[in-house]
């Protein structure tokens, strides 16, 4: 196929996929000459071969056209389908979903769930809500080296926080007998064998597309060896079960991959076992036995999907419909479970809900609502293009949920007590929620001295407006700072572009530490703001915050602006 033919074919396929019909010759020619003006001198040549190109496209089914366009111009294909999905409200439809769906969320209990888990969990949940069916929580705990016993409860708590439509929960550690049964059937049918080769020797053979000596075992020999494995006749690392795949497969990882291993060095909390199924075996077996109709997971699992399809084919099972979404980069928080655990053990982090971490419990402690996380990841969708997670978008979604219920209060960060002369005691009346008098007013007393934000004073600003009170002139004499009353005229403050700042009298200021991913901020706030634990408030000119601790030394967690 020459270059000109390829250009024409891509243009014709793009038009056909977009409009679901074979395009007219004029439409293709116009598109090609519009995007490739250098070809206008070859218009006659284009006309001569365009008919052949359109015949090729006409001979293909709709699915074949999409696949051919994907292989020839992946970026163009992706952009076409991203546009299609953006035009649709919500997530794209799933094929074969008319009778409801059975889907699963399958975390490993190595630690609490984080934002990456939330994407899979909420995407599946959205489809369950759309089509009806069953949503299975499957705890994939077949590798004792990756199990944290405390994580069983943490995962359950995180699931409850997300408010998923879970129908039932199963633990893979309860299902070893089912995996052994399928393993024996694969061996009996000549699709698997027991390999006793040294790992390095096998790796070298695999890289050269060569069979190891164990591959020629009879099913009877292999079954006997498998029974010996189950009885504890072999040491860890000495033996394993491998699936016969395609030794000539272009991806070495697909060639005779392992199904079972012997593991004795790390006991399992929930099962007494010597032979452990590996992920591709246990996942394929459970996806079939639990009746999964659709599986949505990251495209880093595409290779696992292909491995598992060997098992489905050998067992005569119908595989689920697979959709793989692109990677979601998440900056600004720690997501690695091992890194989080090490930081907690060293004292760097206060716990799994430290606000510098990307766990769902850290999100909850900050005041992020599960509905906001759901809306943010569902909006991202299931496209295969890699994306960067937008914190700004998450905060916007969360603000839509929390803003209406968040009363406004003053918080003075890094407070400095400043005497104000020229005015007697008085009461400022501030709205609890801007524009809504039905929510009432807060009464904030002024008694002659006020706490002001240290940042406003370090700049040496000479004229300030105390919000909902009056204007002041500020005088700086080294470390001594004083102020005097400068009138009530708000317009004067605005004309002088004076900062309008929060303030609190000494007797009406409650100590409060505001914790954020960037560090702690010591300050004072209105006593009413910290009278109720877990409430969400908005500290004016600072941002939203969740009240974490009430009492003498209150603590709030910064949510977002």
XYZ file of C-alpha atoms in Angstrom:
561
model
C 0.000 0.000 0.000
C 1.583 3.298 -1.090
C 1.450 6.514 0.944
C -1.294 8.170 -1.120
C -3.503 5.106 -0.866
C -3.016 5.089 2.919
C -3.984 8.743 3.225
C -7.160 8.182 1.216
C -8.055 5.010 3.104
C -7.661 6.698 6.498
C -9.844 9.618 5.373
C -12.518 7.265 4.012
C -12.485 5.088 7.139
C -12.698 8.140 9.389
C -15.749 9.424 7.491
C -17.374 5.976 7.484
C -16.846 5.441 11.209
C -18.054 8.929 12.070
C -21.202 8.808 9.927
C -21.756 5.021 9.940
C -21.981 4.813 6.158
C -19.702 4.644 3.119
C -18.789 8.239 2.204
C -19.210 9.916 -1.158
C -16.068 10.325 -3.229
C -16.350 14.129 -3.087
C -16.430 14.148 0.718
C -13.259 12.072 0.982
C -11.451 14.051 -1.686
C -12.423 17.343 -0.045
C -11.209 16.140 3.354
C -7.885 14.932 1.964
C -7.142 18.090 -0.026
C -8.213 20.235 2.939
C -5.819 18.557 5.353
C -3.083 17.823 2.792
C -2.877 20.866 0.507
C 0.420 19.550 -0.851
C -1.579 16.833 -2.661
C -3.694 19.220 -4.739
C -1.306 18.853 -7.671
C -2.087 15.113 -7.608
C -5.865 15.496 -7.789
C -6.051 13.487 -10.999
C -4.125 10.619 -9.452
C -6.399 10.715 -6.411
C -9.514 10.411 -8.569
C -7.992 7.381 -10.271
C -7.618 5.338 -7.085
C -10.401 6.757 -4.905
C -12.991 4.360 -6.297
C -10.857 1.379 -5.290
C -10.445 2.799 -1.789
C -14.199 3.267 -1.375
C -14.790 -0.308 -2.509
C -12.378 -1.509 0.184
C -14.269 0.443 2.838
C -17.637 -0.761 1.540
C -16.539 -4.390 1.852
C -15.806 -3.996 5.574
C -18.313 -4.307 8.402
C -18.739 -1.417 10.837
C -16.601 -3.236 13.420
C -13.891 -3.984 10.843
C -13.798 -0.322 9.779
C -13.276 0.759 13.371
C -10.560 -1.814 13.929
C -8.739 -0.898 10.710
C -8.889 2.808 11.528
C -7.611 2.072 15.027
C -4.617 0.165 13.626
C -3.790 2.696 10.898
C -4.427 5.954 12.766
C -4.822 5.331 16.523
C -4.743 9.009 17.480
C -7.457 9.881 14.954
C -9.530 6.910 16.107
C -9.215 7.966 19.752
C -10.155 11.566 19.019
C -13.243 10.451 17.101
C -14.503 8.306 19.930
C -13.628 10.806 22.630
C -15.776 13.359 20.796
C -18.588 10.862 20.518
C -18.446 10.110 24.230
C -18.310 13.790 25.172
C -21.473 14.425 23.203
C -23.278 11.732 25.152
C -24.499 12.494 28.637
C -22.689 10.291 31.121
C -20.863 7.092 30.352
C -21.100 5.281 27.000
C -23.465 2.346 26.727
C -22.215 -1.175 27.342
C -22.917 -3.858 24.730
C -24.859 -6.977 25.740
C -26.416 -5.217 28.727
C -30.105 -5.508 27.878
C -30.818 -8.112 30.557
C -28.870 -6.377 33.294
C -25.228 -6.729 34.205
C -23.071 -8.532 36.735
C -19.937 -6.596 37.613
C -17.289 -6.614 40.295
C -14.997 -4.391 42.288
C -11.952 -6.445 43.227
C -9.465 -4.752 45.560
C -6.501 -6.409 47.214
C -6.506 -5.979 51.023
C -2.988 -4.567 51.201
C -4.120 -1.259 52.679
C -7.013 1.206 52.525
C -8.534 2.232 49.212
C -7.313 5.307 47.372
C -8.423 7.520 44.486
C -7.239 5.005 41.903
C -9.519 2.352 43.406
C -12.384 4.840 43.479
C -12.343 5.167 39.714
C -13.002 1.474 39.133
C -15.479 1.259 42.005
C -17.644 4.174 40.890
C -17.545 3.365 37.159
C -18.863 -0.128 37.845
C -21.449 1.249 40.250
C -22.760 3.707 37.655
C -23.413 0.881 35.207
C -25.108 -1.236 37.872
C -27.419 1.693 38.585
C -28.068 2.201 34.878
C -28.817 -1.375 33.856
C -29.667 -3.146 37.088
C -28.104 -6.423 38.127
C -25.576 -7.515 40.722
C -22.460 -5.748 41.998
C -20.026 -8.115 43.697
C -17.265 -6.992 46.025
C -14.518 -9.561 45.521
C -11.632 -9.374 47.983
C -8.629 -10.687 46.049
C -6.525 -12.033 48.906
C -4.773 -15.048 47.371
C -1.278 -13.606 47.920
C -0.444 -13.565 51.661
C 2.608 -11.407 50.951
C 0.273 -8.595 49.897
C -2.343 -8.969 52.642
C -2.496 -6.574 55.583
C -4.929 -8.152 58.090
C -6.106 -4.695 59.174
C -7.008 -3.867 55.571
C -10.012 -6.209 55.574
C -11.817 -3.768 57.871
C -10.364 -0.711 56.157
C -11.628 -1.827 52.746
C -15.075 -2.509 54.202
C -15.169 0.946 55.796
C -14.073 2.618 52.566
C -16.762 0.731 50.623
C -19.371 1.985 53.095
C -18.091 5.547 52.702
C -18.406 5.320 48.910
C -22.026 4.131 49.244
C -21.660 1.513 46.512
C -24.565 -0.684 45.450
C -22.838 -3.880 46.579
C -25.012 -7.003 46.317
C -22.649 -9.510 47.944
C -19.088 -9.897 49.160
C -16.784 -12.861 48.573
C -13.237 -13.602 49.643
C -10.994 -15.447 47.236
C -9.231 -17.040 50.205
C -12.480 -19.015 50.770
C -12.414 -20.454 47.251
C -9.109 -22.349 46.968
C -10.882 -25.670 46.373
C -12.584 -24.213 43.281
C -9.229 -23.040 41.898
C -7.676 -26.464 42.523
C -10.603 -28.111 40.734
C -10.169 -25.960 37.618
C -6.405 -26.418 37.788
C -6.825 -30.188 37.724
C -9.232 -29.958 34.797
C -6.762 -27.881 32.805
C -4.032 -30.428 33.561
C -6.283 -33.384 32.707
C -7.110 -31.858 29.322
C -3.445 -31.290 28.509
C -3.605 -27.494 28.854
C -1.326 -27.188 31.861
C 1.714 -28.912 33.348
C 3.829 -28.947 36.495
C 7.135 -27.221 35.895
C 10.212 -28.056 38.004
C 12.679 -25.991 35.980
C 14.903 -23.406 37.603
C 13.344 -19.971 37.066
C 16.346 -18.606 35.202
C 16.511 -21.671 32.971
C 12.805 -21.377 32.160
C 13.152 -17.655 31.496
C 15.931 -18.299 28.993
C 13.906 -21.003 27.218
C 10.860 -18.742 27.099
C 12.825 -15.881 25.602
C 13.999 -18.249 22.863
C 10.434 -19.535 22.277
C 11.510 -23.006 23.343
C 9.593 -25.534 25.434
C 10.928 -26.629 28.793
C 11.342 -30.421 29.369
C 8.341 -30.480 31.724
C 5.977 -29.399 28.958
C 5.963 -32.916 27.495
C 4.465 -34.474 30.644
C 1.422 -36.640 30.211
C -1.699 -35.402 31.984
C -1.389 -38.353 34.384
C 2.171 -37.397 35.351
C 1.221 -33.766 35.791
C -1.815 -34.601 37.951
C 0.314 -36.791 40.209
C 2.836 -33.984 40.645
C 0.038 -31.499 41.362
C -1.330 -33.796 44.080
C 2.170 -34.002 45.551
C 2.296 -30.201 45.572
C -0.965 -30.098 47.514
C 0.404 -32.635 50.002
C 3.474 -30.497 50.690
C 6.069 -32.629 48.887
C 7.848 -29.626 47.351
C 9.617 -26.633 48.829
C 8.814 -23.038 48.018
C 10.230 -22.009 44.643
C 10.901 -25.600 43.630
C 7.832 -26.198 41.511
C 4.841 -24.491 39.881
C 1.964 -25.091 37.475
C 2.073 -23.423 34.060
C -0.592 -22.972 31.407
C 0.291 -24.052 27.907
C -0.164 -21.052 25.695
C 1.645 -20.069 22.490
C 5.434 -20.280 22.719
C 5.740 -18.218 19.557
C 3.615 -15.383 20.934
C 5.334 -12.019 20.269
C 4.947 -11.048 23.936
C 7.192 -13.278 26.095
C 4.947 -12.641 29.111
C 2.168 -14.560 27.338
C 4.237 -17.720 26.913
C 3.325 -20.491 29.361
C 2.530 -18.192 32.264
C 2.175 -19.605 35.833
C -1.104 -20.647 37.457
C -0.058 -21.991 40.884
C 2.949 -21.745 43.168
C 4.097 -23.288 46.443
C 4.335 -20.749 49.257
C 5.250 -21.675 52.827
C 7.297 -18.721 54.101
C 4.312 -16.386 54.574
C 1.245 -17.849 56.319
C -2.186 -16.595 55.336
C -4.525 -15.152 57.950
C -7.677 -16.794 56.563
C -6.607 -20.067 54.916
C -4.210 -22.896 55.687
C -2.627 -23.574 52.315
C 0.617 -24.621 50.688
C -0.348 -24.188 47.026
C -1.565 -20.724 46.069
C -3.371 -19.757 42.860
C -1.914 -16.837 40.987
C -3.984 -13.860 39.925
C -4.817 -14.773 36.334
C -6.115 -18.199 37.342
C -8.228 -17.037 40.302
C -9.618 -14.027 38.446
C -10.619 -16.045 35.368
C -12.256 -18.763 37.466
C -14.231 -16.313 39.591
C -15.254 -14.116 36.676
C -16.839 -17.236 35.175
C -18.276 -18.894 38.279
C -19.698 -15.620 39.590
C -21.287 -14.856 36.217
C -19.499 -11.626 35.351
C -21.016 -10.101 32.235
C -18.740 -7.054 32.017
C -15.307 -6.204 33.383
C -14.071 -2.614 33.473
C -10.457 -2.093 34.457
C -7.326 -0.142 33.598
C -5.488 -0.731 30.349
C -2.509 -1.929 32.382
C -4.612 -5.121 32.628
C -4.876 -5.636 28.865
C -2.115 -8.258 28.991
C -3.921 -10.018 31.858
C -7.126 -10.012 29.826
C -5.299 -11.812 27.031
C -3.798 -14.316 29.458
C -7.183 -15.012 31.013
C -8.768 -15.508 27.604
C -6.596 -18.635 27.200
C -8.282 -20.115 30.281
C -11.761 -19.175 29.075
C -11.085 -20.784 25.725
C -9.611 -23.999 27.193
C -12.522 -24.357 29.646
C -15.167 -23.600 27.026
C -16.416 -20.555 28.921
C -17.815 -17.368 27.450
C -15.620 -14.434 28.527
C -17.146 -11.237 29.859
C -17.201 -8.025 27.832
C -14.001 -6.155 28.652
C -13.458 -2.391 28.655
C -10.046 -0.947 29.518
C -9.632 2.678 30.516
C -6.472 4.778 30.287
C -4.134 5.584 33.129
C -5.113 8.361 35.516
C -2.148 10.327 36.798
C -2.690 11.740 40.281
C -0.214 14.338 41.491
C 0.093 16.004 44.870
C -0.586 12.990 47.125
C 1.104 9.689 47.962
C -0.631 6.607 46.498
C 1.926 3.817 46.985
C 0.725 1.544 49.787
C 4.267 0.501 50.722
C 5.417 4.125 50.779
C 2.431 5.138 52.893
C 3.010 2.293 55.337
C 6.700 3.120 55.687
C 5.853 6.776 56.297
C 3.308 5.872 58.976
C 5.753 3.550 60.710
C 8.475 6.201 60.687
C 6.148 8.887 62.021
C 6.267 10.963 58.840
C 2.513 10.506 58.414
C -0.006 10.534 61.243
C -1.953 7.577 59.839
C -3.752 6.281 56.770
C -5.951 9.402 56.849
C -3.050 11.872 56.802
C -4.169 14.601 54.397
C -0.968 14.289 52.362
C -2.047 10.816 51.262
C -4.381 9.865 48.435
C -6.515 7.464 50.470
C -10.266 7.815 50.527
C -10.151 8.180 54.295
C -7.791 11.132 53.874
C -10.300 12.627 51.432
C -13.097 12.069 53.952
C -11.108 13.661 56.766
C -10.626 16.771 54.667
C -14.343 17.039 53.993
C -14.429 15.647 50.456
C -17.771 13.951 49.907
C -18.103 10.563 48.166
C -20.543 12.072 45.670
C -17.879 14.539 44.573
C -15.349 11.767 43.933
C -18.007 9.790 42.071
C -18.934 12.749 39.861
C -15.301 13.564 39.123
C -14.249 10.058 38.044
C -17.463 9.355 36.143
C -16.900 12.565 34.180
C -13.423 11.259 33.288
C -15.139 8.143 31.931
C -13.675 4.968 30.475
C -11.748 6.281 27.488
C -8.438 4.596 26.703
C -6.526 7.877 26.556
C -4.285 8.544 29.558
C -5.391 11.575 31.570
C -4.263 13.672 34.518
C -6.609 13.777 37.484
C -7.830 17.320 38.085
C -7.972 18.348 41.730
C -9.639 21.586 40.665
C -12.455 19.614 39.064
C -12.868 17.461 42.180
C -12.991 20.576 44.350
C -15.599 22.126 42.056
C -17.735 18.980 42.318
C -17.349 18.967 46.090
C -18.221 22.650 46.387
C -21.481 21.972 44.542
C -22.353 19.531 47.326
C -21.107 21.295 50.466
C -21.456 25.003 49.735
C -25.146 25.409 50.501
C -24.812 23.779 53.925
C -21.590 25.501 55.014
C -22.080 28.456 57.354
C -19.504 31.241 57.078
C -17.167 32.116 59.940
C -14.021 34.143 60.599
C -10.690 32.381 60.962
C -7.604 34.509 61.647
C -4.384 32.732 60.611
C -1.134 33.502 62.449
C -3.014 36.025 64.631
C -1.476 39.212 65.951
C -3.321 41.112 68.714
C -3.631 44.805 67.784
C -5.193 47.533 70.017
C -7.676 49.764 68.162
C -8.379 53.233 69.552
C -11.175 55.665 68.733
C -14.177 53.386 69.086
C -16.000 51.896 72.012
C -17.338 48.338 72.310
C -19.815 47.294 69.655
C -21.323 44.253 67.952
C -20.816 43.355 64.286
C -23.614 41.442 62.601
C -22.373 39.065 59.890
C -24.505 36.833 57.676
C -24.200 33.118 58.195
C -24.593 32.607 54.460
C -24.219 35.399 51.897
C -27.479 36.448 50.275
C -29.697 34.324 52.511
C -31.078 36.281 55.459
C -33.219 33.322 56.489
C -30.047 31.617 57.767
C -29.609 34.451 60.282
C -26.633 36.465 61.487
C -23.624 35.916 63.717
C -22.951 38.439 66.467
C -19.211 39.224 66.655
C -18.237 41.557 69.523
C -15.560 44.267 69.285
C -13.959 45.208 72.619
C -11.037 47.476 71.737
C -8.368 44.926 70.659
C -8.562 42.534 67.725
C -6.631 39.634 66.332
C -5.583 40.328 62.734
C -3.905 37.976 60.203
C -0.140 38.220 60.508
C 0.295 38.178 56.730
C -1.696 41.424 56.385
C 0.528 43.180 58.904
C 3.886 42.011 57.574
C 3.083 43.799 54.312
C 2.862 47.119 56.186
C -0.601 47.970 54.837
C -1.625 51.346 56.380
C -5.396 51.157 55.763
C -7.629 48.134 56.368
C -11.322 47.320 56.473
C -12.439 44.992 59.286
C -15.144 42.972 57.584
C -18.687 43.787 58.731
C -17.285 46.381 61.180
C -15.319 49.539 60.185
C -12.105 50.914 58.667
C -8.822 51.276 60.589
C -5.492 53.010 60.089
C -2.533 50.914 61.127
C 0.678 52.328 62.625
C 3.883 50.331 62.682
C 6.608 51.059 65.246
C 9.019 48.163 65.042
C 7.365 45.201 66.730
C 4.664 47.420 68.168
C 1.571 47.670 65.991
C -1.482 49.739 66.851
C -4.527 50.972 64.953
C -7.195 53.612 65.186
C -10.785 53.853 64.027
C -11.009 55.396 60.519
C -14.740 55.580 59.851
C -17.490 53.282 58.680
C -17.481 54.144 54.977
C -17.124 50.937 52.972
C -16.821 52.922 49.740
C -13.761 54.713 51.106
C -12.097 51.365 51.783
C -12.912 50.198 48.271
C -11.671 53.415 46.677
C -8.359 53.008 48.520
C -8.283 49.330 47.513
C -7.917 48.448 51.158
C -7.915 44.736 52.054
C -11.175 43.641 53.678
C -10.026 41.218 56.348
C -11.375 38.892 58.989
C -10.786 39.743 62.654
C -11.746 38.601 66.139
C -11.700 40.168 69.573
C -9.525 38.541 72.196
C -12.513 37.370 74.254
C -14.296 35.974 71.200
C -11.399 34.041 69.676
C -11.118 30.279 70.008
C -7.737 28.612 69.318
C -7.909 26.468 66.178
C -5.273 24.647 64.144
C -6.096 24.353 60.454
C -4.378 21.315 58.939
C -3.680 21.138 55.211
C -1.449 19.133 52.831
C 0.924 22.129 52.844
C 1.281 22.186 56.623
C -0.491 23.359 59.762
C -1.794 26.900 60.197
C -2.237 28.144 63.756
C -5.057 30.602 64.262
C -8.218 31.609 66.061
C -11.816 31.301 64.929
C -15.333 32.111 66.066
C -16.312 29.759 68.928
C -19.499 28.683 67.153
C -17.502 27.382 64.184
C -15.920 24.655 66.318
C -18.936 23.781 68.446
C -19.842 20.685 66.439
C -17.527 17.893 65.250
C -17.571 16.812 61.580
C -19.460 19.871 60.346
C -18.274 21.584 57.173
C -17.812 25.350 57.451
C -16.320 28.014 55.254
C -13.679 30.193 56.843
C -14.025 33.486 54.996
C -11.044 34.406 52.788
C -9.497 31.007 53.644
C -11.720 28.226 52.340
C -13.911 25.305 53.352
C -12.886 23.171 56.309
C -14.113 20.127 58.189
C -14.140 20.400 61.984
C -12.154 17.412 63.238
C -11.782 18.181 66.942
C -13.735 20.435 69.267
C -12.777 21.584 72.741
C -10.088 23.847 74.123
C -7.686 23.355 71.211
C -9.875 22.805 68.169
C -8.618 21.233 64.942
C -10.036 21.713 61.450
C -8.934 20.177 58.167
C -8.667 22.413 55.133
C -10.898 21.090 52.343
C -10.389 23.513 49.458
C -11.226 27.076 48.518
